[in-house]
GROMACS .gro file of C-alpha atoms in nm:
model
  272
    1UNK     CA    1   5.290   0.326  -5.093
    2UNK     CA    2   5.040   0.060  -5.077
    3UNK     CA    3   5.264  -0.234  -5.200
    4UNK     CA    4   4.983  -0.429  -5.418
    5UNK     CA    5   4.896  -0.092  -5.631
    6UNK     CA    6   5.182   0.144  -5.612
    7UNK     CA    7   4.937   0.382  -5.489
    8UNK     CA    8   4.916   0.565  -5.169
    9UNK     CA    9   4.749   0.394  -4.891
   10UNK     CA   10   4.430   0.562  -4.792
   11UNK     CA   11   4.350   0.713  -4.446
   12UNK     CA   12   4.107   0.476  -4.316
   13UNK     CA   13   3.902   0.753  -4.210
   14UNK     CA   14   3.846   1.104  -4.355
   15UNK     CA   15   3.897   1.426  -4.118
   16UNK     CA   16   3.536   1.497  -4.094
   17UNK     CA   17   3.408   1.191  -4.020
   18UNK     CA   18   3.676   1.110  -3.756
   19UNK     CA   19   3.537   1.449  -3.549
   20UNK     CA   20   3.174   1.310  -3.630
   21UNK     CA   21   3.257   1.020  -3.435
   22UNK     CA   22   3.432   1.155  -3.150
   23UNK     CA   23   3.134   1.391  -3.119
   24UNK     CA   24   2.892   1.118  -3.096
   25UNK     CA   25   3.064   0.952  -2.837
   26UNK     CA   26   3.101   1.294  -2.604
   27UNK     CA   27   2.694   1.287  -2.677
   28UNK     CA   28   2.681   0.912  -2.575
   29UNK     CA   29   2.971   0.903  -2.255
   30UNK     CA   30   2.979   1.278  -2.126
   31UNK     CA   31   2.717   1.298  -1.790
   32UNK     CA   32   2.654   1.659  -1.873
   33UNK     CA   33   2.521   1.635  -2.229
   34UNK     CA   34   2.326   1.320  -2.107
   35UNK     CA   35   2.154   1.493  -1.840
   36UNK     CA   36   2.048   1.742  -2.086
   37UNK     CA   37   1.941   1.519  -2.340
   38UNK     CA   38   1.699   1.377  -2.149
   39UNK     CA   39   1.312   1.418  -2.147
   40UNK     CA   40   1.214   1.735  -1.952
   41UNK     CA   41   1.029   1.680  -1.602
   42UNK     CA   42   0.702   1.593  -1.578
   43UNK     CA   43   0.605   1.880  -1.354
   44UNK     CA   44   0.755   2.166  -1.126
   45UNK     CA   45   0.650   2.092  -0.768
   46UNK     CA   46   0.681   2.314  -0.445
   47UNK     CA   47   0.623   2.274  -0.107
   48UNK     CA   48   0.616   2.492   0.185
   49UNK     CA   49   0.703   2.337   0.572
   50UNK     CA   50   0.743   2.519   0.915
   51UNK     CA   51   1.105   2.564   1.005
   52UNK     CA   52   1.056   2.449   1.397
   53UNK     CA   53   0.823   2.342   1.607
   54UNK     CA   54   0.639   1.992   1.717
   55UNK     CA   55   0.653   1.917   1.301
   56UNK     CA   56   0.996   1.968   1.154
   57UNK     CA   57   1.106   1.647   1.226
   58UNK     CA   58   0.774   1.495   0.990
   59UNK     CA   59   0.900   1.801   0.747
   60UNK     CA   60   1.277   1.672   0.762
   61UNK     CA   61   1.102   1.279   0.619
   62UNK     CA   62   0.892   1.422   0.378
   63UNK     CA   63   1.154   1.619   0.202
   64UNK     CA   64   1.393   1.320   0.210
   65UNK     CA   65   1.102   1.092   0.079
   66UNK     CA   66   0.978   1.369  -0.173
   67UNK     CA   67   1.317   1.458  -0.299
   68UNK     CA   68   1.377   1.042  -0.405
   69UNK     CA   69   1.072   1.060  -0.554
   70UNK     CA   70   1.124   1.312  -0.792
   71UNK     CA   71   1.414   1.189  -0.906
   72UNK     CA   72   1.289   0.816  -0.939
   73UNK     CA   73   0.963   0.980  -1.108
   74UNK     CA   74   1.082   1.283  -1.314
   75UNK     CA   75   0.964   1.619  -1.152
   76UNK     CA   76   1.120   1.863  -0.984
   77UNK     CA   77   1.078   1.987  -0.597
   78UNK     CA   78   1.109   2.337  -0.450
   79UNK     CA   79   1.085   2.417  -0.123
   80UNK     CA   80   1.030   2.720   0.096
   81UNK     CA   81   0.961   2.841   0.483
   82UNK     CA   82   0.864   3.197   0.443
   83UNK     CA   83   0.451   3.200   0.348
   84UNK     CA   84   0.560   3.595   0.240
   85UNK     CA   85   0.756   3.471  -0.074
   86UNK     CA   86   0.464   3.356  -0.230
   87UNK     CA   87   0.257   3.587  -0.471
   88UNK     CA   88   0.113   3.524  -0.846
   89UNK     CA   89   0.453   3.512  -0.998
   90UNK     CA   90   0.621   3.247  -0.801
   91UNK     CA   91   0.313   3.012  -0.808
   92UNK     CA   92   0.305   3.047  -1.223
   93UNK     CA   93   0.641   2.856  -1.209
   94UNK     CA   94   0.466   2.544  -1.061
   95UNK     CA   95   0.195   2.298  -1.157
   96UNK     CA   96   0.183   2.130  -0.780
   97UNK     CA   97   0.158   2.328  -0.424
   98UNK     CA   98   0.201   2.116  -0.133
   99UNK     CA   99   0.143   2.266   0.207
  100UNK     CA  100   0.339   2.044   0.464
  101UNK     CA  101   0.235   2.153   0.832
  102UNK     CA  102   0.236   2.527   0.729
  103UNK     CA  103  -0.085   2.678   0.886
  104UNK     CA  104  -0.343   2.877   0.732
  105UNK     CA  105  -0.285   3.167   0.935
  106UNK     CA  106  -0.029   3.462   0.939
  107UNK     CA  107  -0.061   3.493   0.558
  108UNK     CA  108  -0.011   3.801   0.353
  109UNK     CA  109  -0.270   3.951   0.139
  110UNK     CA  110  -0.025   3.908  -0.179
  111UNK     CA  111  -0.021   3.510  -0.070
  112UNK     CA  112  -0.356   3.468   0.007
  113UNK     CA  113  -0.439   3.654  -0.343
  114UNK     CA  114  -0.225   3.408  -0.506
  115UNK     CA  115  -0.332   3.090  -0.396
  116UNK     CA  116  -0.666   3.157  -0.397
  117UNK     CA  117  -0.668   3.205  -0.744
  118UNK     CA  118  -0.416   2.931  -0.781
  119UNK     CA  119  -0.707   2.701  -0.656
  120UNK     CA  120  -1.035   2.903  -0.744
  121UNK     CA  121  -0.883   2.828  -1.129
  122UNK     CA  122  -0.743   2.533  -1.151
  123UNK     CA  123  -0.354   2.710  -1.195
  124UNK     CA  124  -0.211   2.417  -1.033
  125UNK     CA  125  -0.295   2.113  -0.802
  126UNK     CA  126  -0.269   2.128  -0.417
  127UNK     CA  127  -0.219   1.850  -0.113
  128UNK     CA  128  -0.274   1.967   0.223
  129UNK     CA  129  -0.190   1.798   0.547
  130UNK     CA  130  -0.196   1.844   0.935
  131UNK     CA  131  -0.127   2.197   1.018
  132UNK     CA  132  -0.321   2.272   0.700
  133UNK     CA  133  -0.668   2.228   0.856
  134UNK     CA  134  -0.557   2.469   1.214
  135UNK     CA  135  -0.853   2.690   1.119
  136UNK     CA  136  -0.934   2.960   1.407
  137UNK     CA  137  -0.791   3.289   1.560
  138UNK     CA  138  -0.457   3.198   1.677
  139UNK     CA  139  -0.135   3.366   1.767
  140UNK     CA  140  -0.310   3.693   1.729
  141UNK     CA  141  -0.393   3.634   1.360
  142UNK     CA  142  -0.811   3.648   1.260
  143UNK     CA  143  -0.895   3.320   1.066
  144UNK     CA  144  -0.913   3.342   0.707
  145UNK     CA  145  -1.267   3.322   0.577
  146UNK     CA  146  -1.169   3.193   0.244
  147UNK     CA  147  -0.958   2.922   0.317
  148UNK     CA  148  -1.271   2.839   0.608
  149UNK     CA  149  -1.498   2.757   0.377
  150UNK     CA  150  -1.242   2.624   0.116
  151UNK     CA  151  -1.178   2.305   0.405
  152UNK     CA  152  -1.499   2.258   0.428
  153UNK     CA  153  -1.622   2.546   0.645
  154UNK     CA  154  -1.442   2.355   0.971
  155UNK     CA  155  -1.294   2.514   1.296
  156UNK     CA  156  -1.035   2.355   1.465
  157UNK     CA  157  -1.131   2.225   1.812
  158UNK     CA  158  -0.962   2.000   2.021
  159UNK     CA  159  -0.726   1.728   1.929
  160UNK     CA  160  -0.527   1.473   2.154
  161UNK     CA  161  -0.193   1.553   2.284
  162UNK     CA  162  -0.058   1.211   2.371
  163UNK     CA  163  -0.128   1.107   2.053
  164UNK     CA  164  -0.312   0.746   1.971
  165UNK     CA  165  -0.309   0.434   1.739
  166UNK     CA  166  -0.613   0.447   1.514
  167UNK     CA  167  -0.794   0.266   1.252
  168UNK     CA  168  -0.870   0.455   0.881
  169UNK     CA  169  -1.123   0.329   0.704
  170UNK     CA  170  -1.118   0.424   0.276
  171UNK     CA  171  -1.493   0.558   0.192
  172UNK     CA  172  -1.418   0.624  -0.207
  173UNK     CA  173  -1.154   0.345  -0.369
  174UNK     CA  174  -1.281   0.498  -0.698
  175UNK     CA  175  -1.089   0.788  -0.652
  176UNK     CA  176  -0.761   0.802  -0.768
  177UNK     CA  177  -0.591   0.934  -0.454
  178UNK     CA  178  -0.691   0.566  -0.293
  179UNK     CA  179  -0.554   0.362  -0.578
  180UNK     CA  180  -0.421   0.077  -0.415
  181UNK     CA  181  -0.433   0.172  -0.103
  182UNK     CA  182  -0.603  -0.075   0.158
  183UNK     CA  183  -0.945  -0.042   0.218
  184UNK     CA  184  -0.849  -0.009   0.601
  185UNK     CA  185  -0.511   0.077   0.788
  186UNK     CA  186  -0.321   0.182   1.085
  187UNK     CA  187  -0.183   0.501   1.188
  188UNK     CA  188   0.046   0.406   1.468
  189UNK     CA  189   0.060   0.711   1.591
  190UNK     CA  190  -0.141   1.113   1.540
  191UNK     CA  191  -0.311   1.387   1.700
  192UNK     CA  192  -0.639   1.362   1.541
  193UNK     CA  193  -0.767   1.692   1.512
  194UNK     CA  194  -1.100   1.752   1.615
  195UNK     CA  195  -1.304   2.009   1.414
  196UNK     CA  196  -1.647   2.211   1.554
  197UNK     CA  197  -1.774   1.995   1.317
  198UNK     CA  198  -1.766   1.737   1.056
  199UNK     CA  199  -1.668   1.888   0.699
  200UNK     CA  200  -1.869   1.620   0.523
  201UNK     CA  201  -2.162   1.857   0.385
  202UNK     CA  202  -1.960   2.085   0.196
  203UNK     CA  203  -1.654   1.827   0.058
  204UNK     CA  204  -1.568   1.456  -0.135
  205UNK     CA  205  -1.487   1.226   0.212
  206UNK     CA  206  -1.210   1.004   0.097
  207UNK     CA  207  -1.112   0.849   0.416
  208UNK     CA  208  -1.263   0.861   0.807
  209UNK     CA  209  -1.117   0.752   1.146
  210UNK     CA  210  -1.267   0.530   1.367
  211UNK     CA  211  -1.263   0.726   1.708
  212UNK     CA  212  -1.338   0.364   1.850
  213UNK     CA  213  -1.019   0.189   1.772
  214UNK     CA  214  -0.855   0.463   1.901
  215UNK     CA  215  -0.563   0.326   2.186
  216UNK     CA  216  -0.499   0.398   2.409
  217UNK     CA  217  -0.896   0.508   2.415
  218UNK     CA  218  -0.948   0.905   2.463
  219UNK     CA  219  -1.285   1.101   2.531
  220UNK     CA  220  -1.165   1.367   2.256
  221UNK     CA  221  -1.387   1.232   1.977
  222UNK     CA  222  -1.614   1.450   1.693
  223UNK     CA  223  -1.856   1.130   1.568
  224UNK     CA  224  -1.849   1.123   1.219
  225UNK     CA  225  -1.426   1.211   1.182
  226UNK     CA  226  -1.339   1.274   0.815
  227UNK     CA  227  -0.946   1.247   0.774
  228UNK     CA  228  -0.892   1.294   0.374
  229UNK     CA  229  -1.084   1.484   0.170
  230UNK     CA  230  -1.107   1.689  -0.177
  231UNK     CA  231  -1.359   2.002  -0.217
  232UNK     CA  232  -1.517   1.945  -0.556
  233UNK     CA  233  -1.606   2.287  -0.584
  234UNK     CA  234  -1.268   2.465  -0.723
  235UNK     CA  235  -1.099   2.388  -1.077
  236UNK     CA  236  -0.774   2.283  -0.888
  237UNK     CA  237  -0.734   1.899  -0.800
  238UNK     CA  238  -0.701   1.916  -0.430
  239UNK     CA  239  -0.662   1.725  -0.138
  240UNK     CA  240  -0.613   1.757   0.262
  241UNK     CA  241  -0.438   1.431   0.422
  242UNK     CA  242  -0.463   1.502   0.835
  243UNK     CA  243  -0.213   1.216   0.921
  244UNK     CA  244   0.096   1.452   0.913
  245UNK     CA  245   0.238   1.446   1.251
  246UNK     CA  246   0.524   1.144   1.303
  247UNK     CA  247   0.817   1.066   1.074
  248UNK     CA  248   0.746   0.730   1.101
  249UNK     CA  249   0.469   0.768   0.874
  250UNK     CA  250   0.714   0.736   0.599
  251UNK     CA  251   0.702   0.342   0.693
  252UNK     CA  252   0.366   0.302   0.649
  253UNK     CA  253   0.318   0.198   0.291
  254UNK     CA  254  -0.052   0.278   0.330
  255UNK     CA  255   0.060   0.596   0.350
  256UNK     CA  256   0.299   0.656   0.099
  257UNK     CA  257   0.106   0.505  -0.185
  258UNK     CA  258  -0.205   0.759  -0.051
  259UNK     CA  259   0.048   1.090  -0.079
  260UNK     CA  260   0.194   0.935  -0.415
  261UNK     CA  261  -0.156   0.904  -0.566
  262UNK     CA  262  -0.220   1.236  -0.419
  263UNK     CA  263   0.090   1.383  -0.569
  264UNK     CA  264   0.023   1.243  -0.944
  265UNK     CA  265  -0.379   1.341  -0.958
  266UNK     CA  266  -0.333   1.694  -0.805
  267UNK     CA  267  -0.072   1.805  -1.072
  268UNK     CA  268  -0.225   1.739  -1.345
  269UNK     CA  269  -0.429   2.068  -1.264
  270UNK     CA  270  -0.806   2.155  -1.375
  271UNK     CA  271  -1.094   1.966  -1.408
  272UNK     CA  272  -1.169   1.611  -1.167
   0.00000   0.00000   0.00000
């Protein structure tokens, strides 16, 4: 009995609004329900990488690198080995296809179907790099016409096997892919792929090398040596990086902030 009133003391809180508190807080403190309360990703991402060869330790970086930014940045990565998982179906889940040293070659109609259409309208976005542009008849396989003249109607030629420091010039800081990146760098250390011929005519040159500050200096050399590029011609954003080849490229901010950029313009998919 409350001793000022003679009349029962009162619970200081009713039944039902003692459980609508201790719900709140299992909303507010529980990791689970947070992690489901919050804002859905940005976009679905997927990425396909060789699983040996000269590349997989580049593949090993990127996936590390890729995998932090998604979480710091809100989208979610997939990632496959096996070119023959990919059809209509699987690309519908995703709004980003990034091709990490997987050549163009050795695909199955039901892939090549699906990506082509993927790109042709504007289903999703796409970054290439490296292996991406090893255009020819290799390994037994015919080269794939579409995907030719998709690059730029290139042929792989030559490229240099002890690798070499070189210089990369940006030739469009308007586009969005170069935000912020210098408007000339270093690549310690590539390959640099030379093609039949330069794909300038037929695609939107973002970036060059300069064959001359190649060191040490090498007589494997194509003149006018586009690097990055987008093909303005498709309704999917798209862009081939070459520079793909050494994990260490993951120190070079240069770098980074290029395949960020490139990762944020070619999801949002359609249009330029």
């Amino acid at each position: 009995m409350n001793e000022f009133t003679d009349k029962p003391a009162s619970r200081s809180l009713s039944l039902p609004y003692s459980l609508h508190i201790l719900l709140l807080c299992c909303v507010l403190f529980s990791p689970g329900l947070r992690l489901r309360a919050q804002q859905q990703p940005r976009f679905h991402a997927l990425a396909i990488y060789e699983n040996g060869g000269h590349h997989v330790d580049y593949s090993k970086a990127a996936k590390v690198w890729l995998d932090k930014l998604a979480t710091d940045s809100n989208f979610t990565i997939d990632y496959i080995q096996d070119i023959k998982v990919v059809d209509s179906a699987l690309l519908r889940k995703y709004q980003l296809f990034i091709q990490l040293d997987y050549v163009p070659y050795a695909w199955p109609a039901a892939a090549q179907q699906a990506f082509k259409q993927y790109i042709e309208q504007g289903r999703g976005g796409w970054i290439g790099f490296h292996h991406a542009s090893l255009l020819g008849d290799f390994d037994g396989y015919k080269m794939w016409p579409w995907y030719h003249d998709y690059m730029g109607g290139i042929i792989f030629k030559n490229y240099i096997a002890t690798f070499a420091r070189a210089t990369v010039h940006v030739e469009n800081k308007r586009h969005p892919v170069m935000k912020n990146v210098p408007d000339s760098f270093v690549i310690e250390k590539d390959e640099w792929y030379t093609y039949d011929k330069s794909p300038r005519p037929n695609v939107k040159v973002l970036a060059s090398v300069d064959e001359k500050s190649y060191r040490p200096a090498s007589p494997i050399t194509m003149g006018d040596h586009p690097v990055v590029w987008s093909n303005p011609d498709v309704k999917a954003r798209n862009v081939y990086i070459f520079m793909g080849h050494a994990p260490e490229l993951f120190n070079n901010t240069a770098y980074t902030t290029m395949f960020r950029n490139a990762i944020f313009w070619a999801a949002k998919s359609g249009g330029r």
